[in-house]
Coordinates of C-alpha atoms in Angstrom, one line a residue:
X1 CA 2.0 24.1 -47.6
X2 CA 0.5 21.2 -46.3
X3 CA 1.7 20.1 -42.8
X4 CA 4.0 16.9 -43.1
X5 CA 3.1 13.6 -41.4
X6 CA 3.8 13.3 -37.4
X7 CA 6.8 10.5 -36.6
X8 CA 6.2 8.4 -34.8
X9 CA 6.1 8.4 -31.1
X10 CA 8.9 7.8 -29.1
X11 CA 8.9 5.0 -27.0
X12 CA 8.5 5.8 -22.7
X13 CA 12.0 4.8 -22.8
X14 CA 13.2 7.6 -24.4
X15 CA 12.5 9.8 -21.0
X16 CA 15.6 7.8 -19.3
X17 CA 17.8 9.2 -22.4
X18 CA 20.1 12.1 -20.2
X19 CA 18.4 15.0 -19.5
X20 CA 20.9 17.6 -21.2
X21 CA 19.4 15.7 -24.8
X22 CA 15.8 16.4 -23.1
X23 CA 16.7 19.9 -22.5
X24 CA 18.4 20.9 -25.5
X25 CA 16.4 22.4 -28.7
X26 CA 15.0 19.8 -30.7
X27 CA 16.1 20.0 -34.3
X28 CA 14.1 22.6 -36.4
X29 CA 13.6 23.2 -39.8
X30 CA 13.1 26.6 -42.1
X31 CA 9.5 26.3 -42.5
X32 CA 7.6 26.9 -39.7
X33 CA 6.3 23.8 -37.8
X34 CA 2.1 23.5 -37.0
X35 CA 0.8 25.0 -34.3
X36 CA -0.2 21.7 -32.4
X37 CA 3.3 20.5 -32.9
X38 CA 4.7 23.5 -31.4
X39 CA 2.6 22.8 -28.8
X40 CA 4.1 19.9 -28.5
X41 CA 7.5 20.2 -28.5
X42 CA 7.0 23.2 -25.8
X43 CA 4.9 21.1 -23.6
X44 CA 7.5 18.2 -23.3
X45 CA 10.6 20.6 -22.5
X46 CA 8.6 22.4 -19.9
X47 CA 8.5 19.1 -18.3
X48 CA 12.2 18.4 -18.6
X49 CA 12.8 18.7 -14.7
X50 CA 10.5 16.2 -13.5
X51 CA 11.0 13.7 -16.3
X52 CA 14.9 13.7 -15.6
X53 CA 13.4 11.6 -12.3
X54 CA 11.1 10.0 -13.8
X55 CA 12.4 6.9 -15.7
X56 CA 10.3 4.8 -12.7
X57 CA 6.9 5.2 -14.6
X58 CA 5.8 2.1 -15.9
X59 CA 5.7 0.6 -18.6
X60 CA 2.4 1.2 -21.2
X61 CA 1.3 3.7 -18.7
X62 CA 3.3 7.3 -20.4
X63 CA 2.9 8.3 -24.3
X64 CA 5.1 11.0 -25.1
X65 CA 3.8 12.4 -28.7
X66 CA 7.0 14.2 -30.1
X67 CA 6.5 15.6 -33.7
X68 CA 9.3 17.0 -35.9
X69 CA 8.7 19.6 -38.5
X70 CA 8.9 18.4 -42.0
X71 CA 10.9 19.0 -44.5
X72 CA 13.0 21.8 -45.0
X73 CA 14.0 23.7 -48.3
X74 CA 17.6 23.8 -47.2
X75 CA 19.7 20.8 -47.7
X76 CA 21.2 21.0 -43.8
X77 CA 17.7 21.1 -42.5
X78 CA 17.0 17.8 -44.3
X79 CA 19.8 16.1 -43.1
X80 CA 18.9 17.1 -39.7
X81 CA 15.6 15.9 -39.7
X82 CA 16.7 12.6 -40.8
X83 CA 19.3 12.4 -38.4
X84 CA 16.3 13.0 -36.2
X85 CA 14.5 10.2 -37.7
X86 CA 17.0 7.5 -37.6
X87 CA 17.3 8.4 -33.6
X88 CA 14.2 8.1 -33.1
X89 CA 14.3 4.3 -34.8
X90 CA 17.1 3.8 -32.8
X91 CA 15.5 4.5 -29.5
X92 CA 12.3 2.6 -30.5
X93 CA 14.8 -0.2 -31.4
X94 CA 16.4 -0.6 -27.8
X95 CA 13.7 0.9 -26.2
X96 CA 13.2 -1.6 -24.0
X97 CA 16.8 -2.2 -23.2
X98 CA 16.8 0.9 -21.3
X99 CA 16.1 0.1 -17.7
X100 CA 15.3 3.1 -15.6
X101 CA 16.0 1.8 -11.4
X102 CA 12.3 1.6 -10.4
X103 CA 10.6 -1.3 -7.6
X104 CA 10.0 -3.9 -10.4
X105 CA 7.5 -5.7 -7.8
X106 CA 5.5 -2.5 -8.1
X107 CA 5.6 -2.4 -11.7
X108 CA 7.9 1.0 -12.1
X109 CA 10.5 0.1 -13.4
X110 CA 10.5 -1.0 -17.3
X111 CA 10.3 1.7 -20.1
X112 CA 7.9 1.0 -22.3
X113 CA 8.0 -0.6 -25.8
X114 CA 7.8 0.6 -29.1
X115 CA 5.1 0.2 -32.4
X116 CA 6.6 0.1 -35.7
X117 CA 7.4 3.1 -37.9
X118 CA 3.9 3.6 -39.0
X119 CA 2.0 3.1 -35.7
X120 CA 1.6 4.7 -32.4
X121 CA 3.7 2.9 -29.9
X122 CA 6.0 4.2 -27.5
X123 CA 4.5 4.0 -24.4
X124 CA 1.0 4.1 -25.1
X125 CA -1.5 1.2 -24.2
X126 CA -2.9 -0.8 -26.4
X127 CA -5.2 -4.3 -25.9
X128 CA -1.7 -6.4 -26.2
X129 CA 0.0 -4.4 -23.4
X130 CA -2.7 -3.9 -21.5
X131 CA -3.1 -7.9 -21.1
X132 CA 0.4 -8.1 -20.5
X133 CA 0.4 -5.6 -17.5
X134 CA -2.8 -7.9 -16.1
X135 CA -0.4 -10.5 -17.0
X136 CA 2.5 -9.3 -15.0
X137 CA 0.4 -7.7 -12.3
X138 CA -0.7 -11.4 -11.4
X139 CA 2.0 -12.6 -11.6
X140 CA 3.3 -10.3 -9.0
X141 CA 0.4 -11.3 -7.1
X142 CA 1.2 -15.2 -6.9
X143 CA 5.0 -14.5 -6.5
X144 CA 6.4 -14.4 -2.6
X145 CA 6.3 -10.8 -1.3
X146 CA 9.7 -9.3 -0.6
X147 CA 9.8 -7.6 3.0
X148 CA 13.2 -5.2 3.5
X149 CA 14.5 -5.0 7.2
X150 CA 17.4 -2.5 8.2
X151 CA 19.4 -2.3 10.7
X152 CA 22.7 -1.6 11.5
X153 CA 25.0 -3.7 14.2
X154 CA 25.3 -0.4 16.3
X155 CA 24.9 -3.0 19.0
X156 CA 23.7 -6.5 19.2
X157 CA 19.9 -5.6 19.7
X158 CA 18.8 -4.4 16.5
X159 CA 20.2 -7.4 14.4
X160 CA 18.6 -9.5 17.2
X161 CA 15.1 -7.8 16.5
X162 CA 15.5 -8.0 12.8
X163 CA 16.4 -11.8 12.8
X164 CA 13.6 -12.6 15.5
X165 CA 11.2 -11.0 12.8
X166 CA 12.5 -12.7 9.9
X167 CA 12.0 -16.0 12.2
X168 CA 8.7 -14.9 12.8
X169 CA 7.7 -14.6 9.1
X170 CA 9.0 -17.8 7.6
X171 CA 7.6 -19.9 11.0
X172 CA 3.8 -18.3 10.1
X173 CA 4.0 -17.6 6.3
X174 CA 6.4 -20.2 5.2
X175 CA 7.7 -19.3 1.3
X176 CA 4.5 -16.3 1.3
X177 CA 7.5 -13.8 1.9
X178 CA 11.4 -13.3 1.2
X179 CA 12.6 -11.5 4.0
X180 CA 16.3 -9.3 3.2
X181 CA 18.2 -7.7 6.6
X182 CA 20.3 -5.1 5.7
X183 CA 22.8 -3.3 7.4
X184 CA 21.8 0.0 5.0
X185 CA 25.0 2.1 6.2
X186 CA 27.4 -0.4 6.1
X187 CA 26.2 -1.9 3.0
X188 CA 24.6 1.3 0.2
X189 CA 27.0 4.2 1.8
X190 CA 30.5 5.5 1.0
X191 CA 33.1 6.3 3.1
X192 CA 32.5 8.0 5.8
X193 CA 29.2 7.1 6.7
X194 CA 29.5 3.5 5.7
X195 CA 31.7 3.8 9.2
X196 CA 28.6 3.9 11.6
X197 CA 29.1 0.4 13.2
X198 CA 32.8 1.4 14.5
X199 CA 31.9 4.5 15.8
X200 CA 29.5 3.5 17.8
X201 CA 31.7 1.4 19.5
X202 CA 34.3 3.9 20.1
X203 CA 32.1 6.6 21.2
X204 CA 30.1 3.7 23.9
X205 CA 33.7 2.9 24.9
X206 CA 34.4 7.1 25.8
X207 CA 31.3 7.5 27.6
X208 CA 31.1 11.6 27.8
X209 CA 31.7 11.4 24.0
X210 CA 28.7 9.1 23.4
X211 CA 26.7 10.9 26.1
X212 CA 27.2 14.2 24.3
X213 CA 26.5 12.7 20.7
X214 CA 22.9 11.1 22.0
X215 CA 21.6 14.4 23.9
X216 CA 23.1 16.8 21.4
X217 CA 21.7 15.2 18.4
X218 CA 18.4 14.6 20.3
X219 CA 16.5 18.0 19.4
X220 CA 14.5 18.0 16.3
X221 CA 16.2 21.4 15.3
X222 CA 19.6 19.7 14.9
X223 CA 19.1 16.5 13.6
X224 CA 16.6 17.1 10.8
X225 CA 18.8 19.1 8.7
X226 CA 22.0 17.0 9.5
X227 CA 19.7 14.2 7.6
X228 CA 18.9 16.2 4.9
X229 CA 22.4 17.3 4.4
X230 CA 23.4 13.7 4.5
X231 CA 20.6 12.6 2.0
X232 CA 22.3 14.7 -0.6
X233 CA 25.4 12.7 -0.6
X234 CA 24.0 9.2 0.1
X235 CA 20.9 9.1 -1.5
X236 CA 21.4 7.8 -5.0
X237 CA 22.9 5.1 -3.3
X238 CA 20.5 4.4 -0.7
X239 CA 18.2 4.4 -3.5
X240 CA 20.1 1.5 -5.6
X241 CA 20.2 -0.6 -2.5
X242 CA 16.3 -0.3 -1.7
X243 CA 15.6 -0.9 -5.1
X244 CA 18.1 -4.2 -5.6
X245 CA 15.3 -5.6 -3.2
X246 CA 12.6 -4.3 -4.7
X247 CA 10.2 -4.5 -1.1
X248 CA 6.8 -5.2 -0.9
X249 CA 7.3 -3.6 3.0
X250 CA 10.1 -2.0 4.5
X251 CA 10.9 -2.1 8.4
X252 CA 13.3 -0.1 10.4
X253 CA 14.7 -1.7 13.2
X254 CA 17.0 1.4 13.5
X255 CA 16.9 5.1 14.8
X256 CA 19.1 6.1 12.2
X257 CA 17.1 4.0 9.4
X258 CA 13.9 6.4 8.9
X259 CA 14.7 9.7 7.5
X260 CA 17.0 9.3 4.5
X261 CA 14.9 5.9 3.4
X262 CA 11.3 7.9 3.8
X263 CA 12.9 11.0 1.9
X264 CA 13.8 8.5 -1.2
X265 CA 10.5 7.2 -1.5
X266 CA 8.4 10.5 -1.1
X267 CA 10.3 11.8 -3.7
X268 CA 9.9 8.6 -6.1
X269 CA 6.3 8.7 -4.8
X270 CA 6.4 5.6 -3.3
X271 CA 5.0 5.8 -0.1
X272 CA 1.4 5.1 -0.8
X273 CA 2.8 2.3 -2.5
X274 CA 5.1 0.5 0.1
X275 CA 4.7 0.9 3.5
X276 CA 7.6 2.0 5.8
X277 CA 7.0 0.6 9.2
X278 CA 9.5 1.3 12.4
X279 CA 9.9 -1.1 15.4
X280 CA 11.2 0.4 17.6
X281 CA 13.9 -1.7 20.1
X282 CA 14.5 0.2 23.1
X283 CA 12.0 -0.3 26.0
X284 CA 11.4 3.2 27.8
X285 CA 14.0 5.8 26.8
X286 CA 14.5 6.5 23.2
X287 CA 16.2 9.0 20.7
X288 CA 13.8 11.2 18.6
X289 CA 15.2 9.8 15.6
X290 CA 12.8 7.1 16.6
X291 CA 10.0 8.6 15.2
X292 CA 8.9 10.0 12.0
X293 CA 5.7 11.5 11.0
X294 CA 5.2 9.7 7.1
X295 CA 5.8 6.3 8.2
X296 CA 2.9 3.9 8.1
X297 CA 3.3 1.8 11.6
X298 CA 5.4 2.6 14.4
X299 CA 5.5 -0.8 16.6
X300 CA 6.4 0.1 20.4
X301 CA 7.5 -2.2 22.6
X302 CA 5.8 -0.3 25.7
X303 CA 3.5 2.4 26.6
X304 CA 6.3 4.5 27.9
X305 CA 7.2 4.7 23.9
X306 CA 4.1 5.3 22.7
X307 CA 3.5 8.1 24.8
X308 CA 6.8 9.4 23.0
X309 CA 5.5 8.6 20.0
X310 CA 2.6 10.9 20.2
X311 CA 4.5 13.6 21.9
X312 CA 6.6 13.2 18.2
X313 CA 3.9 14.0 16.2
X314 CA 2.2 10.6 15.2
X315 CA -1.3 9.9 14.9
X316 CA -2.8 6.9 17.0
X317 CA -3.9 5.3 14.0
X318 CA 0.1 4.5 13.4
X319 CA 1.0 3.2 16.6
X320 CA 0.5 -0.3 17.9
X321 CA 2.0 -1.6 21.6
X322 CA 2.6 -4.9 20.8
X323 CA 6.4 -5.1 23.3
X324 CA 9.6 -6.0 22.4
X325 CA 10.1 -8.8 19.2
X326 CA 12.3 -11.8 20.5
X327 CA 13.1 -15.0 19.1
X328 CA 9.9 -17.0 18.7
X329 CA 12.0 -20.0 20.3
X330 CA 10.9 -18.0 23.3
X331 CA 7.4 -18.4 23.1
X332 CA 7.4 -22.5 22.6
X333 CA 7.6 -24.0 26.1
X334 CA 10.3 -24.8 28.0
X335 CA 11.6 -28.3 28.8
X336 CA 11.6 -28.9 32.5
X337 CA 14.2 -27.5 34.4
X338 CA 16.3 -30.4 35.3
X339 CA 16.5 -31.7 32.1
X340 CA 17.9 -28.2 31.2
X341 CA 20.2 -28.3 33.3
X342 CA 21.2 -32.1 33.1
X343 CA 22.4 -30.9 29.4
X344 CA 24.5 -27.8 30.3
X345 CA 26.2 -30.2 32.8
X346 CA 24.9 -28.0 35.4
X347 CA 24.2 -29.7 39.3
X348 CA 20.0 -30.7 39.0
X349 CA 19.1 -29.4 42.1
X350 CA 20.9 -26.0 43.1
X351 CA 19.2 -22.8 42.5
X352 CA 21.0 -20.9 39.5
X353 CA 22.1 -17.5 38.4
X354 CA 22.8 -16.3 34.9
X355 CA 25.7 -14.0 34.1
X356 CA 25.8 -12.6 30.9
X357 CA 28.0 -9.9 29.1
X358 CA 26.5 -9.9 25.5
X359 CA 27.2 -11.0 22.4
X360 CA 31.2 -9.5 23.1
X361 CA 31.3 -10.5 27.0
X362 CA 31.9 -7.4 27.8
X363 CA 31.4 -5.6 31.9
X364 CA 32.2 -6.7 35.2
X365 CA 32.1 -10.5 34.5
X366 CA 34.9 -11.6 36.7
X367 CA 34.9 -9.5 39.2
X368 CA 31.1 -10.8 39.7
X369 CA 31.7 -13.8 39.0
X370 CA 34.5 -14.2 41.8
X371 CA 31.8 -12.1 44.1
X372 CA 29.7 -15.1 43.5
X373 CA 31.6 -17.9 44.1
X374 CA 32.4 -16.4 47.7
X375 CA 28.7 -15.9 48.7
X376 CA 26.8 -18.5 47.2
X377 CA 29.1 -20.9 49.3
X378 CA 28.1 -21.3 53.2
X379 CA 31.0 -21.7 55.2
X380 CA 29.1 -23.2 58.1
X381 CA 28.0 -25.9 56.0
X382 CA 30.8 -26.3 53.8
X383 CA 28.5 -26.7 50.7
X384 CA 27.3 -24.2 47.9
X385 CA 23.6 -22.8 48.5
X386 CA 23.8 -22.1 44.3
X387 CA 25.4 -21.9 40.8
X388 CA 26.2 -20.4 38.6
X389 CA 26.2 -19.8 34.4
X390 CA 28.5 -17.7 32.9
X391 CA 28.1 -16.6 29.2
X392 CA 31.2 -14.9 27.7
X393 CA 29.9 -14.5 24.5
X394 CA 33.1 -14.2 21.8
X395 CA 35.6 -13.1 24.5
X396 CA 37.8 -16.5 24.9
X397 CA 40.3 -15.2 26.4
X398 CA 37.6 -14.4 29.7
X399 CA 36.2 -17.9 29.3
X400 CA 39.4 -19.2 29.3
X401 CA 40.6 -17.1 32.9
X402 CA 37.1 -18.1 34.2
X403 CA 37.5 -21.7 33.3
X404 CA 41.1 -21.7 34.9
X405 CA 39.7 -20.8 38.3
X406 CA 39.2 -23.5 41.5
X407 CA 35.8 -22.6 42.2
X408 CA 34.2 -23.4 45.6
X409 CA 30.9 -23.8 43.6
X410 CA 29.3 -25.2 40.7
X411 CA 30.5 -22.7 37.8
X412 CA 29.8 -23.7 34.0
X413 CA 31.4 -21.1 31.6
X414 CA 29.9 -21.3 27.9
X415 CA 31.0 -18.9 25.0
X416 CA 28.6 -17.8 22.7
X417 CA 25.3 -19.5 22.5
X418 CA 22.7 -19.8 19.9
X419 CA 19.9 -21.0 22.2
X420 CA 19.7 -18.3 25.2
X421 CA 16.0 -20.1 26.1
X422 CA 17.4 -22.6 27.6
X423 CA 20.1 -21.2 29.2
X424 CA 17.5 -19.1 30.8
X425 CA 15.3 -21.7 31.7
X426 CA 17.9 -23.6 33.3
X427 CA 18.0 -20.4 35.6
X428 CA 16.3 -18.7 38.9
X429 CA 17.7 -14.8 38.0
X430 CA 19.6 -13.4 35.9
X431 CA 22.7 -10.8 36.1
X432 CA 23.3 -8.3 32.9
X433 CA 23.0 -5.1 31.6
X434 CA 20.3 -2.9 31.0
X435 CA 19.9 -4.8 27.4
X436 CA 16.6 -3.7 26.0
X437 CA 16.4 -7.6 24.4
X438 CA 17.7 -9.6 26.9
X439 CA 15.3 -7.6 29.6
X440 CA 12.7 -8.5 27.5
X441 CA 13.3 -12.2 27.4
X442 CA 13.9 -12.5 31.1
X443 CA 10.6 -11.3 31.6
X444 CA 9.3 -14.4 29.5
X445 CA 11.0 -16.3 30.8
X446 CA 10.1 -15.4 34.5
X447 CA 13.9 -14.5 35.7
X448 CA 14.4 -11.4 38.2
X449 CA 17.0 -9.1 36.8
X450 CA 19.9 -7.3 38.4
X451 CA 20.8 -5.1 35.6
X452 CA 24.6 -4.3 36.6
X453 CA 25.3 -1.4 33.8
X454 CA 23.6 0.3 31.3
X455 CA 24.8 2.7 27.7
X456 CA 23.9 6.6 28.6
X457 CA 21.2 7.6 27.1
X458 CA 19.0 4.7 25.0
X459 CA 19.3 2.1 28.2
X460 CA 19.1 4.6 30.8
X461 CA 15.5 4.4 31.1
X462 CA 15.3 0.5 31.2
X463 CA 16.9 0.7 35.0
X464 CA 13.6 2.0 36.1
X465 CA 11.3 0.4 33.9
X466 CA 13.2 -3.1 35.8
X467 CA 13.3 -1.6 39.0
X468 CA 9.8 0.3 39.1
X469 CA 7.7 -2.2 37.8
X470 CA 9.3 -5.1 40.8
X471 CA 11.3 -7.2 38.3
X472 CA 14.7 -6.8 39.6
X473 CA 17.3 -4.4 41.5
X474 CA 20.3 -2.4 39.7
X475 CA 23.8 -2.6 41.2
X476 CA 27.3 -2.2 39.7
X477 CA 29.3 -3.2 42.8
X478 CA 30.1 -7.0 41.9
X479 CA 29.7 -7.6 45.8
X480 CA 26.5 -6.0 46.3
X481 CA 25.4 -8.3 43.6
X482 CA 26.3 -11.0 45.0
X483 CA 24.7 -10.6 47.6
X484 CA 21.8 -10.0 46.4
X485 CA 21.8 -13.0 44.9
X486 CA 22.3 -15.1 48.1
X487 CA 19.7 -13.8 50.0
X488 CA 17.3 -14.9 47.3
X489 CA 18.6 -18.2 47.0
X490 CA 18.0 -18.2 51.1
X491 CA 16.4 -15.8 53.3
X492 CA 14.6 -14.1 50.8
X493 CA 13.5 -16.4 48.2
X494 CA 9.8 -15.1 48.6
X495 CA 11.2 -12.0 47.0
X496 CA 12.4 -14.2 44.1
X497 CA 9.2 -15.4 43.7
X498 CA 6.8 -12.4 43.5
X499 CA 9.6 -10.3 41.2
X500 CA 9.5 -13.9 39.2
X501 CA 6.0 -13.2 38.9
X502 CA 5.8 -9.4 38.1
X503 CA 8.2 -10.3 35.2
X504 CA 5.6 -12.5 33.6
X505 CA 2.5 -10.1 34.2
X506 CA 4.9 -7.6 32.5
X507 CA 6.2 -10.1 29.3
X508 CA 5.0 -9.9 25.8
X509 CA 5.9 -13.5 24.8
X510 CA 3.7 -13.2 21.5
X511 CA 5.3 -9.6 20.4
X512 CA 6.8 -10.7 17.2
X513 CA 3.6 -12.5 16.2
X514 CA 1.4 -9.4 16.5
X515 CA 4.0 -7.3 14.6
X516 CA 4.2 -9.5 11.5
X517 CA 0.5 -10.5 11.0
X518 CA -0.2 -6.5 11.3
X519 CA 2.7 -6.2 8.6
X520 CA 0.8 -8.9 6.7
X521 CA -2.2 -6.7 6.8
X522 CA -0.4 -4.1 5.8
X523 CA 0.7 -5.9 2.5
X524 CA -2.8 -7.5 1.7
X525 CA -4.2 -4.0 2.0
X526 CA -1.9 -2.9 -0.6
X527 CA -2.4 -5.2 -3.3
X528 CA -6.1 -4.4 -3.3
X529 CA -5.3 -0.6 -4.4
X530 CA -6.3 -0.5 -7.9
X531 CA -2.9 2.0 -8.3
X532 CA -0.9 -0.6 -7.1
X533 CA 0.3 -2.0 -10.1
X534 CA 0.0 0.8 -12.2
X535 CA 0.5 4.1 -13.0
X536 CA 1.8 6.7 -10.6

């Protein structure tokens, strides 16, 4: 008996049908099927697992040749094989309403489209569909390139960093790129770990608890398989909220932002086709979690990091020392200091200190603020030798206390404030904690630092990297401070000048600059890889 006629193929799309239907025994009828059809049928189920993933192939690139036997002698097998038939019209039918989650940018993501009864279609190429993938693919090419950043507000500095890069691209590039931030816990998580942001603060507020958290997770031993036990319950959604961006190139700004994000795309084989790239925010002292082996750059903001980068396992070839990124308002330069100060309704001529408690106004603000007010005024002279800023951030009720005091010296109390430049530049020093960012942009600025407090653990390091390197002095008695203070608006203003000077030998005012032309690099190379817009 002659072999029947082959259906036709089914369409790529048919591989995002639910993999029990995949794995199930295909229809069969009395007479036995050809050998190549066997073949056929046995070749697809074997590859049942991996297609169950694999609905991101792209479209025109996968033809899946499924036969069914022919006609049976039995009046049930004949209904079942055109049962069979009709489904497979079906799926040719809506073939292409049947989106597997894929980067569309990268051209995984559509299932492929289907020829008529009597042709080959499915997913297999042709002249038409292969000008329509050039088609597409240049279009890809002319359309702005999508750039991912997450973060998570575990602290004002990594939201700073990500928006200071953001800045960055749309100041050099203009409409070239769409930059996203995303908070990826708070945002693609369920409960519990969409909690992250609040318990950071609680555990910085309970200092042992946060102390015990950062060293106890730091060994490689204990938090690599907490991440892969995490991965198995976040990462389908992880996955939908990379993929509702559809990147061009992804960038941590977050310790906790590598390892689940990297496992997703090595397992979608996506990393040759998207770079990961981690900047890294803290200045000396850093968790492990920092670093990971697969991702393309890791940007450090000092050679104390990149030395910890290496000791992690990465190759020079994926670390650059570029510094800390900050607001590219702080590279532009600075309107004279009078005028600064002439707006902030500050006095034009007194030397000023900054006092700063982050975005929250959090620390010893008072108490160092009153500390100041007694020193900085010279009883013998009856007149102030300084003055003084105080940012409170979004703590009213301190500005308000502050504001309700009779000070003996020029005190301007501002809340939260969009343009730190020039409140810095209106400045001789600056009072704060061990901030990793605001460090940073003291030291463009040319301000000596007294860092007054720092977080266990991430910021500890940053009191030495100040101290060591002559660009300030650590102190958390408020009076100590403040005297400080005095005897560099007096006696010791020499000192204020040579640590003023250390902090610009040791500033990276052009950081952020650096970091996204790399990244621009980074894309550009990509769309020159002839796999790029095709086939995995």
């Amino acid at each position: 008996m002659p072999a029947p006629a082959a259906e036709p193929a089914l369409p790529a799309a048919f591989l995002c049908v639910p993999y029990p239907l995949l794995s199930a025994p295909l229809p069969t009828a009395a007479s036995p099927a050809p050998a190549a059809s066997s073949s056929n049928h046995a070749s697809l189920l074997s590859r049942a697992p991996q297609l169950r993933g694999g609905c991101g192939l792209p479209r025109a690139r996968l033809s899946v040749a499924m036969s069914v036997p022919g006609p049976a002698s039995s009046t049930a097998a004949g209904r079942m094989h055109r049962m069979w038939t009709e489904f497979a019209r079906f799926v040719r039918l809506h073939g292409n309403q049947i989106a597997p989650l894929g980067f569309a940018s990268l051209g995984l993501g559509g299932g492929g489209g289907g020829g008529d009864a009597g042709g080959g279609g499915g997913g297999g190429g042709g002249g038409d569909v292969d000008a329509m993938d050039q088609e597409e693919a240049a279009a890809r090419a002319e359309a702005p390139k999508k750039v991912l950043i997450l973060m998570s507000d575990t602290g004002g500095g990594h939201r700073a960093s990500a928006e200071a890069i953001k800045a960055a691209f749309s100041e050099e590039f203009g409409d070239d790129y769409q930059v996203f931030v995303t908070d990826l816990w708070t945002d693609h998580t369920p409960w519990p770990f969409n909690q992250l942001p609040r318990s950071y603060s609680f555990l910085v507020k309970h200092g042992p608890l946060w102390k015990m958290t950062y060293y106890g997770t730091a060994p490689r031993v204990v938090h690599q398989p907490h991440f892969a036990a995490t991965s198995t319950f976040i990462a389908r959604e992880v996955a939908k909220g990379l993929m509702k961006y559809q990147p061009d190139v992804i960038i941590s700004v977050h310790p906790l932002m590598q390892h689940v994000p990297l496992r997703i795309l090595r397992s979608k084989g996506l990393l040759d086709k998207i770079p990961f790239t981690t900047v890294i925010t803290d200045l000396s002292t850093c968790h492990p979690t920092w670093f990971h082996k697969l991702v393309t750059r890791c940007y450090c903001p000092s050679n104390e990091v990149a030395k910890r980068a290496q000791k992690a396992g990465l190759q020079p070839s994926q670390i650059k020392v570029y510094g800390l990124p900050v607001r590219p308002s702080f590279v532009k330069p600075i309107r004279p200091k009078d005028e600064l100060r002439r707006e902030l309704g500050m006095d034009e001529d007194l030397p000023a200190v900054l006092l700063m408690g982050g975005g929250e106004g959090m620390g010893p603000i008072e108490a160092t603020a009153r500390a100041l007010g007694d020193f900085l005024y010279d009883e013998s002279l009856g007149e102030p030798i300084g003055q003084i800023l105080v940012i409170c951030g979004r703590n009213k009720k301190l500005a308000n206390r502050l504001q309700s005091i009779n000070w003996k010296v020029p005190v301007q109390v501002k809340g939260f404030v969009t343009k730190m430049e020039e409140c810095m530049g209106a400045c001789d020093c600056i009072i704060t904690k061990a901030g990793p960012g605001t460090i940073a942009e003291a030291m463009i600025r040319g301000l000596p630092i007294i860092l007054n407090d720092y977080i266990a653990g991430q910021e500890a390091g940053n009191v030495p990297y100040v101290v060591e390197n002559g660009c300030g002095k650590f102190s958390k008695s408020p009076k100590q401070i403040a005297k400080i203070v005095a005897d560099w608006f007096g006696p010791r203003s020499d000192e204020l000048q040579i640590m003023s000077q250390n902090c610009l030998k040791l500033a990276r005012p052009d950081a952020v600059f650096k970091i996204v032309h790399d990244l621009h690099e980074l894309v550009r190379q990509k769309c020159f890889v002839p796999q790029y817009a095709c086939a995995t």
